[in-house]
Amino acid sequence: MFASLSDRLSATFSSLRGKGRLSEADISATVAEIRRALLDADVAVPAVRAFTAAVRERAASAEVSSSLNPAQQIVKIVHEQLIEILGGASRELNLAKRPPTVIMLAGLQGAGKTTLAGKLGSWLKEQGHAPLLVASDLQRPNAVNQLEVVGRQAGVSVWAPERGNGVGDPVQVARSGVEHAREKLYDVVVVDTAGRLGVDAEMMQQAADIRDAVSPDEILFVLDAMIGQDAVTTAQAFADGVGFTGVVLSKLDGDARGGAALSVRTVTGAPVLFASTGEKLRDFERFHPDRMASRILD
Ligand code: GDP
């Protein structure tokens, strides 16, 4: 495994102990270590560049601390900067003033959208909402079925096309699902959409058509944290093709260091709202920027 950034910085500074302040040379040596650590954590290059520039600036103007040695001081700056970029305090879901709130899920096939729909449904129900899951992924064989299964597990209703998998119009399913929610007083609609294995123009168009049909209050881009350096191109493609208001990082139970969080935030500016940490319904939590900062650093 990787040596933690804290350990590496301590090693960089071992010859400087007792000096008590950060010189230009100290900062340069440190920034080089930070760059390597972030790349090891799979943070994409443009995000690394933006981050190290911000740390350099912050370090140069940092007050000399009497209680921290230079290594500790830099680690503190890096930690604070990570939390700041990752979004500070977690933001709440954007709920419509007039229900139903529509939450659309977008992302590549296998990113974890259908699984997330069940988790979100379960979580919303716990929060006192009456959610409805809508099966607009008619691309992947079995996706409708899978949504019905997770809906049953979560005790949440599912709106699915009548004629089974692989047929029907996903835009129409989304539209009729929202109408159904309005009639039956479901107050939050979660629309599962189709992804492809890679970024694909037809898929983007379909997602954009669904977006236009149901005017979502939130579009959540579901990103597999294990995707590493590809996070930036994928996120950028979805930002351009569909647009999104928030990010859900999935598969954080894997050994990914979480660099994708920093990359996607830097490149698109969209906040990470939730984290998915396993295949079960309960493996789901609000995103905590401070925990992610520690994960990237340690
Ligand atoms: P979709 O194509 O985007 O709808 O992706 P799915 O929801 O079908 O998920 C793809 C695979 O990843 C399934 O086998 C899920 O069980 C699995 N999966 C989804 N979220 C997580 C997660 O947070 N952790 C782990 N380990 N597996 C996940």
Tab-separated table of C-alpha atoms and ligand atoms in Angstrom:
chain	number	residue	atom	x	y	z
A	1	MET	CA	0.000	0.000	0.000
A	2	PHE	CA	0.906	3.641	-0.146
A	3	ALA	CA	2.783	5.438	2.569
A	4	SER	CA	0.471	8.077	3.938
A	5	LEU	CA	1.050	11.628	2.872
A	6	SER	CA	1.525	12.599	6.503
A	7	ASP	CA	4.367	10.049	6.781
A	8	ARG	CA	5.969	11.191	3.558
A	9	LEU	CA	5.855	14.810	4.584
A	10	SER	CA	7.358	13.960	7.937
A	11	ALA	CA	10.204	12.219	6.092
A	12	THR	CA	10.683	15.240	3.831
A	13	PHE	CA	10.892	17.448	6.874
A	14	SER	CA	13.006	15.254	9.092
A	15	SER	CA	16.099	17.328	8.330
A	16	LEU	CA	14.222	20.507	9.088
A	17	ARG	CA	12.897	19.656	12.512
A	18	GLY	CA	13.265	22.456	14.948
A	19	LYS	CA	13.397	25.112	12.272
A	20	GLY	CA	9.827	25.977	13.076
A	21	ARG	CA	8.867	27.822	9.928
A	22	LEU	CA	8.153	27.167	6.253
A	23	SER	CA	10.722	28.445	3.769
A	24	GLU	CA	10.201	28.613	0.000
A	25	ALA	CA	12.391	25.501	-0.408
A	26	ASP	CA	10.379	23.639	2.231
A	27	ILE	CA	7.171	24.463	0.426
A	28	SER	CA	8.525	23.323	-2.959
A	29	ALA	CA	9.724	20.017	-1.551
A	30	THR	CA	6.399	19.525	0.128
A	31	VAL	CA	4.337	20.378	-2.921
A	32	ALA	CA	6.272	17.756	-4.913
A	33	GLU	CA	5.340	15.136	-2.278
A	34	ILE	CA	1.719	16.238	-2.282
A	35	ARG	CA	1.611	15.958	-6.068
A	36	ARG	CA	2.901	12.381	-5.930
A	37	ALA	CA	0.494	11.437	-3.152
A	38	LEU	CA	-2.515	12.824	-4.999
A	39	LEU	CA	-1.565	11.031	-8.211
A	40	ASP	CA	-1.247	7.814	-6.184
A	41	ALA	CA	-4.751	8.478	-4.851
A	42	ASP	CA	-5.925	8.658	-8.499
A	43	VAL	CA	-6.656	12.353	-8.513
A	44	ALA	CA	-6.645	13.530	-12.136
A	45	VAL	CA	-3.765	15.715	-13.313
A	46	PRO	CA	-5.702	19.008	-13.779
A	47	ALA	CA	-7.157	18.629	-10.297
A	48	VAL	CA	-3.711	17.923	-8.852
A	49	ARG	CA	-2.371	21.050	-10.501
A	50	ALA	CA	-5.170	23.250	-9.175
A	51	PHE	CA	-4.831	21.771	-5.732
A	52	THR	CA	-1.071	22.120	-5.369
A	53	ALA	CA	-1.232	25.725	-6.594
A	54	ALA	CA	-3.779	26.506	-3.891
A	55	VAL	CA	-1.692	24.776	-1.213
A	56	ARG	CA	1.435	26.602	-2.300
A	57	GLU	CA	-0.337	29.936	-2.004
A	58	ARG	CA	-1.832	29.073	1.359
A	59	ALA	CA	1.488	27.796	2.718
A	60	ALA	CA	3.360	30.897	1.582
A	61	SER	CA	1.020	33.141	3.504
A	62	ALA	CA	0.602	30.836	6.513
A	63	GLU	CA	1.303	32.241	9.929
A	64	VAL	CA	4.333	30.682	11.574
A	65	SER	CA	2.918	28.354	14.154
A	66	SER	CA	4.679	27.791	17.419
A	67	SER	CA	2.731	24.656	18.259
A	68	LEU	CA	3.172	22.786	14.963
A	69	ASN	CA	6.353	21.731	13.198
A	70	PRO	CA	6.518	22.476	9.444
A	71	ALA	CA	5.325	18.984	8.470
A	72	GLN	CA	2.301	19.219	10.740
A	73	GLN	CA	1.624	22.709	9.526
A	74	ILE	CA	1.594	21.653	5.878
A	75	VAL	CA	-0.532	18.575	6.571
A	76	LYS	CA	-3.040	20.847	8.277
A	77	ILE	CA	-3.097	23.197	5.295
A	78	VAL	CA	-3.522	20.279	2.871
A	79	HIS	CA	-6.326	18.826	4.964
A	80	GLU	CA	-8.154	22.143	5.174
A	81	GLN	CA	-7.738	22.775	1.474
A	82	LEU	CA	-9.062	19.294	0.645
A	83	ILE	CA	-12.144	19.842	2.773
A	84	GLU	CA	-12.714	23.224	1.198
A	85	ILE	CA	-12.534	21.853	-2.361
A	86	LEU	CA	-14.577	18.763	-1.493
A	87	GLY	CA	-17.386	21.017	-0.463
A	88	GLY	CA	-17.142	22.101	3.168
A	89	ALA	CA	-20.302	21.039	4.937
A	90	SER	CA	-22.542	18.517	3.138
A	91	ARG	CA	-25.434	20.061	1.227
A	92	GLU	CA	-29.049	18.928	1.545
A	93	LEU	CA	-31.020	17.425	-1.326
A	94	ASN	CA	-32.839	20.081	-3.292
A	95	LEU	CA	-36.561	19.443	-2.756
A	96	ALA	CA	-39.237	20.979	-4.970
A	97	LYS	CA	-41.477	23.611	-3.395
A	98	ARG	CA	-44.407	21.862	-5.034
A	99	PRO	CA	-44.081	18.073	-4.909
A	100	PRO	CA	-43.211	15.776	-6.460
A	101	THR	CA	-39.486	16.413	-6.325
A	102	VAL	CA	-37.870	14.713	-9.312
A	103	ILE	CA	-34.405	13.204	-8.906
A	104	MET	CA	-32.841	11.819	-12.057
A	105	LEU	CA	-29.885	9.438	-11.933
A	106	ALA	CA	-27.273	9.512	-14.686
A	107	GLY	CA	-23.989	7.700	-15.223
A	108	LEU	CA	-22.246	4.898	-17.051
A	109	GLN	CA	-23.601	1.367	-17.069
A	110	GLY	CA	-22.360	-0.426	-13.974
A	111	ALA	CA	-21.754	2.826	-12.071
A	112	GLY	CA	-24.350	1.799	-9.495
A	113	LYS	CA	-27.468	3.776	-10.491
A	114	THR	CA	-30.080	1.069	-10.011
A	115	THR	CA	-28.547	0.030	-6.700
A	116	LEU	CA	-28.509	3.675	-5.661
A	117	ALA	CA	-32.185	4.105	-6.616
A	118	GLY	CA	-33.082	1.459	-4.019
A	119	LYS	CA	-30.811	3.027	-1.408
A	120	LEU	CA	-32.161	6.516	-2.039
A	121	GLY	CA	-35.721	5.187	-1.895
A	122	SER	CA	-35.065	3.493	1.411
A	123	TRP	CA	-33.313	6.559	2.829
A	124	LEU	CA	-36.062	8.926	1.639
A	125	LYS	CA	-38.674	6.695	3.232
A	126	GLU	CA	-36.778	6.837	6.533
A	127	GLN	CA	-36.814	10.617	6.233
A	128	GLY	CA	-40.612	10.524	6.072
A	129	HIS	CA	-41.025	10.861	2.323
A	130	ALA	CA	-43.224	8.794	0.014
A	131	PRO	CA	-40.810	7.927	-2.811
A	132	LEU	CA	-41.534	6.330	-6.186
A	133	LEU	CA	-38.784	4.669	-8.239
A	134	VAL	CA	-39.168	4.944	-12.018
A	135	ALA	CA	-37.581	2.369	-14.330
A	136	SER	CA	-36.396	4.347	-17.342
A	137	ASP	CA	-33.371	2.144	-17.964
A	138	LEU	CA	-34.718	0.042	-20.816
A	139	GLN	CA	-31.273	-0.549	-22.273
A	140	ARG	CA	-29.685	-3.020	-19.946
A	141	PRO	CA	-31.366	-6.414	-19.916
A	142	ASN	CA	-32.851	-6.976	-16.503
A	143	ALA	CA	-32.523	-3.365	-15.278
A	144	VAL	CA	-36.311	-3.032	-14.822
A	145	ASN	CA	-36.416	-6.307	-12.968
A	146	GLN	CA	-33.462	-5.274	-10.805
A	147	LEU	CA	-35.193	-2.022	-9.879
A	148	GLU	CA	-38.337	-3.940	-8.941
A	149	VAL	CA	-36.257	-6.208	-6.716
A	150	VAL	CA	-34.503	-3.341	-4.902
A	151	GLY	CA	-37.835	-1.513	-4.648
A	152	ARG	CA	-39.351	-4.548	-2.930
A	153	GLN	CA	-36.362	-4.810	-0.583
A	154	ALA	CA	-36.690	-1.134	0.276
A	155	GLY	CA	-40.480	-1.323	0.574
A	156	VAL	CA	-40.746	1.405	-2.074
A	157	SER	CA	-43.110	1.420	-5.081
A	158	VAL	CA	-41.700	1.085	-8.590
A	159	TRP	CA	-43.171	2.475	-11.804
A	160	ALA	CA	-42.139	0.260	-14.706
A	161	PRO	CA	-43.083	-0.002	-18.373
A	162	GLU	CA	-45.867	-2.427	-19.051
A	163	ARG	CA	-44.302	-4.464	-21.803
A	164	GLY	CA	-41.144	-5.750	-20.148
A	165	ASN	CA	-37.467	-5.199	-20.794
A	166	GLY	CA	-35.917	-3.894	-23.970
A	167	VAL	CA	-39.104	-2.343	-25.347
A	168	GLY	CA	-40.943	0.868	-24.701
A	169	ASP	CA	-39.901	4.473	-24.589
A	170	PRO	CA	-37.792	5.519	-21.594
A	171	VAL	CA	-38.854	9.160	-21.953
A	172	GLN	CA	-42.509	8.172	-21.866
A	173	VAL	CA	-41.930	5.918	-18.841
A	174	ALA	CA	-40.278	8.827	-16.992
A	175	ARG	CA	-43.064	11.226	-17.914
A	176	SER	CA	-45.867	8.840	-16.965
A	177	GLY	CA	-44.015	7.961	-13.740
A	178	VAL	CA	-43.979	11.582	-12.651
A	179	GLU	CA	-47.664	11.944	-13.580
A	180	HIS	CA	-48.445	8.823	-11.576
A	181	ALA	CA	-46.554	10.269	-8.581
A	182	ARG	CA	-48.534	13.491	-8.833
A	183	GLU	CA	-51.857	11.610	-8.917
A	184	LYS	CA	-50.999	9.193	-6.139
A	185	LEU	CA	-49.227	11.770	-3.947
A	186	TYR	CA	-45.736	10.306	-3.993
A	187	ASP	CA	-43.596	13.296	-3.072
A	188	VAL	CA	-40.182	12.249	-4.459
A	189	VAL	CA	-39.608	10.487	-7.783
A	190	VAL	CA	-36.266	8.793	-8.460
A	191	VAL	CA	-35.765	8.183	-12.179
A	192	ASP	CA	-33.276	5.440	-13.053
A	193	THR	CA	-31.827	5.925	-16.551
A	194	ALA	CA	-29.775	3.846	-18.973
A	195	GLY	CA	-26.013	4.022	-19.121
A	196	ARG	CA	-23.527	2.480	-21.521
A	197	LEU	CA	-20.151	0.976	-20.796
A	198	GLY	CA	-18.489	4.051	-22.251
A	199	VAL	CA	-19.596	7.569	-23.047
A	200	ASP	CA	-22.006	7.305	-25.973
A	201	ALA	CA	-23.866	10.001	-27.919
A	202	GLU	CA	-27.137	8.090	-28.132
A	203	MET	CA	-27.185	7.462	-24.385
A	204	MET	CA	-26.457	11.138	-23.678
A	205	GLN	CA	-29.275	12.189	-25.972
A	206	GLN	CA	-31.696	9.837	-24.267
A	207	ALA	CA	-30.700	11.170	-20.840
A	208	ALA	CA	-31.090	14.734	-22.114
A	209	ASP	CA	-34.546	13.871	-23.508
A	210	ILE	CA	-35.618	12.404	-20.159
A	211	ARG	CA	-34.276	15.520	-18.431
A	212	ASP	CA	-36.286	17.756	-20.753
A	213	ALA	CA	-39.423	15.672	-20.255
A	214	VAL	CA	-39.416	15.656	-16.442
A	215	SER	CA	-37.435	18.832	-15.477
A	216	PRO	CA	-35.594	17.251	-12.540
A	217	ASP	CA	-34.935	19.199	-9.329
A	218	GLU	CA	-31.721	17.215	-8.961
A	219	ILE	CA	-29.691	15.316	-11.528
A	220	LEU	CA	-27.326	13.047	-9.651
A	221	PHE	CA	-24.312	11.816	-11.562
A	222	VAL	CA	-23.330	8.417	-10.198
A	223	LEU	CA	-19.597	7.850	-10.396
A	224	ASP	CA	-17.767	4.616	-9.654
A	225	ALA	CA	-14.942	5.644	-7.313
A	226	MET	CA	-12.811	2.824	-8.737
A	227	ILE	CA	-12.736	4.480	-12.163
A	228	GLY	CA	-9.604	6.424	-11.193
A	229	GLN	CA	-8.137	8.805	-13.723
A	230	ASP	CA	-11.100	8.288	-16.095
A	231	ALA	CA	-13.339	10.126	-13.630
A	232	VAL	CA	-12.554	13.484	-15.205
A	233	THR	CA	-13.378	12.648	-18.823
A	234	THR	CA	-16.518	10.755	-17.851
A	235	ALA	CA	-17.741	13.516	-15.543
A	236	GLN	CA	-16.973	16.174	-18.110
A	237	ALA	CA	-18.876	14.259	-20.808
A	238	PHE	CA	-21.953	14.005	-18.574
A	239	ALA	CA	-21.638	17.629	-17.493
A	240	ASP	CA	-21.621	18.691	-21.149
A	241	GLY	CA	-24.177	16.167	-22.426
A	242	VAL	CA	-26.785	16.168	-19.679
A	243	GLY	CA	-25.595	18.444	-16.896
A	244	PHE	CA	-25.871	17.485	-13.253
A	245	THR	CA	-26.481	19.189	-9.932
A	246	GLY	CA	-24.756	16.712	-7.655
A	247	VAL	CA	-22.558	13.632	-7.553
A	248	VAL	CA	-22.890	10.286	-5.823
A	249	LEU	CA	-19.677	8.335	-5.410
A	250	SER	CA	-20.270	4.606	-5.510
A	251	LYS	CA	-18.131	1.607	-4.569
A	252	LEU	CA	-16.302	3.478	-1.847
A	253	ASP	CA	-16.105	0.162	-0.007
A	254	GLY	CA	-13.403	-0.805	-2.530
A	255	ASP	CA	-9.795	0.189	-2.052
A	256	ALA	CA	-10.003	3.353	-4.165
A	257	ARG	CA	-8.353	6.212	-2.324
A	258	GLY	CA	-11.140	8.555	-3.346
A	259	GLY	CA	-9.243	10.773	-5.731
A	260	ALA	CA	-12.283	10.709	-8.047
A	261	ALA	CA	-14.116	12.912	-5.540
A	262	LEU	CA	-11.501	15.619	-5.790
A	263	SER	CA	-11.253	15.312	-9.578
A	264	VAL	CA	-14.961	15.575	-10.279
A	265	ARG	CA	-15.422	18.428	-7.869
A	266	THR	CA	-12.534	20.408	-9.346
A	267	VAL	CA	-13.549	19.861	-12.945
A	268	THR	CA	-17.329	20.298	-12.719
A	269	GLY	CA	-17.840	22.247	-9.489
A	270	ALA	CA	-20.751	19.957	-8.582
A	271	PRO	CA	-20.904	18.873	-4.944
A	272	VAL	CA	-20.712	15.233	-3.873
A	273	LEU	CA	-23.929	14.565	-1.939
A	274	PHE	CA	-23.861	10.867	-1.105
A	275	ALA	CA	-21.524	7.926	-0.890
A	276	SER	CA	-22.400	4.326	-1.728
A	277	THR	CA	-20.349	1.837	0.216
A	278	GLY	CA	-21.568	-1.616	-0.770
A	279	GLU	CA	-24.243	-3.644	-2.498
A	280	LYS	CA	-26.759	-3.659	0.353
A	281	LEU	CA	-29.486	-1.064	0.869
A	282	ARG	CA	-27.955	0.237	4.073
A	283	ASP	CA	-24.510	0.774	2.482
A	284	PHE	CA	-25.265	4.413	1.835
A	285	GLU	CA	-24.470	7.649	3.613
A	286	ARG	CA	-24.277	11.390	3.256
A	287	PHE	CA	-20.924	12.401	1.837
A	288	HIS	CA	-18.520	13.732	4.445
A	289	PRO	CA	-15.792	15.948	2.962
A	290	ASP	CA	-13.672	15.657	6.122
A	291	ARG	CA	-13.682	11.854	6.020
A	292	MET	CA	-12.837	11.884	2.325
A	293	ALA	CA	-9.981	14.308	2.956
A	294	SER	CA	-8.546	11.912	5.535
A	295	ARG	CA	-9.007	8.977	3.167
A	296	ILE	CA	-7.099	10.738	0.417
A	297	LEU	CA	-4.348	11.793	2.811
A	298	ASP	CA	-3.862	8.730	4.983
B	1	GDP	P1	-26.114	0.652	-13.087
B	1	GDP	O1	-25.808	-0.031	-14.381
B	1	GDP	O2	-25.504	2.018	-13.027
B	1	GDP	O3	-27.563	0.661	-12.739
B	1	GDP	O4	-25.336	-0.175	-11.945
B	1	GDP	P2	-25.891	-1.220	-10.882
B	1	GDP	O5	-26.675	-0.531	-9.825
B	1	GDP	O6	-26.538	-2.362	-11.567
B	1	GDP	O7	-24.527	-1.686	-10.215
B	1	GDP	C1	-23.547	-2.419	-10.949
B	1	GDP	C2	-22.888	-3.422	-10.014
B	1	GDP	O8	-22.187	-2.751	-8.991
B	1	GDP	C3	-23.892	-4.326	-9.309
B	1	GDP	O9	-23.327	-5.624	-9.236
B	1	GDP	C4	-24.025	-3.720	-7.925
B	1	GDP	O10	-24.354	-4.677	-6.953
B	1	GDP	C5	-22.639	-3.161	-7.713
B	1	GDP	N1	-22.619	-1.981	-6.829
B	1	GDP	C6	-23.376	-0.854	-6.894
B	1	GDP	N2	-23.040	0.031	-5.931
B	1	GDP	C7	-22.017	-0.565	-5.231
B	1	GDP	C8	-21.205	-0.148	-4.112
B	1	GDP	O11	-21.337	0.942	-3.543
B	1	GDP	N3	-20.254	-1.032	-3.706
B	1	GDP	C9	-20.067	-2.245	-4.312
B	1	GDP	N4	-19.103	-3.042	-3.850
B	1	GDP	N5	-20.797	-2.652	-5.354
B	1	GDP	C10	-21.753	-1.829	-5.814
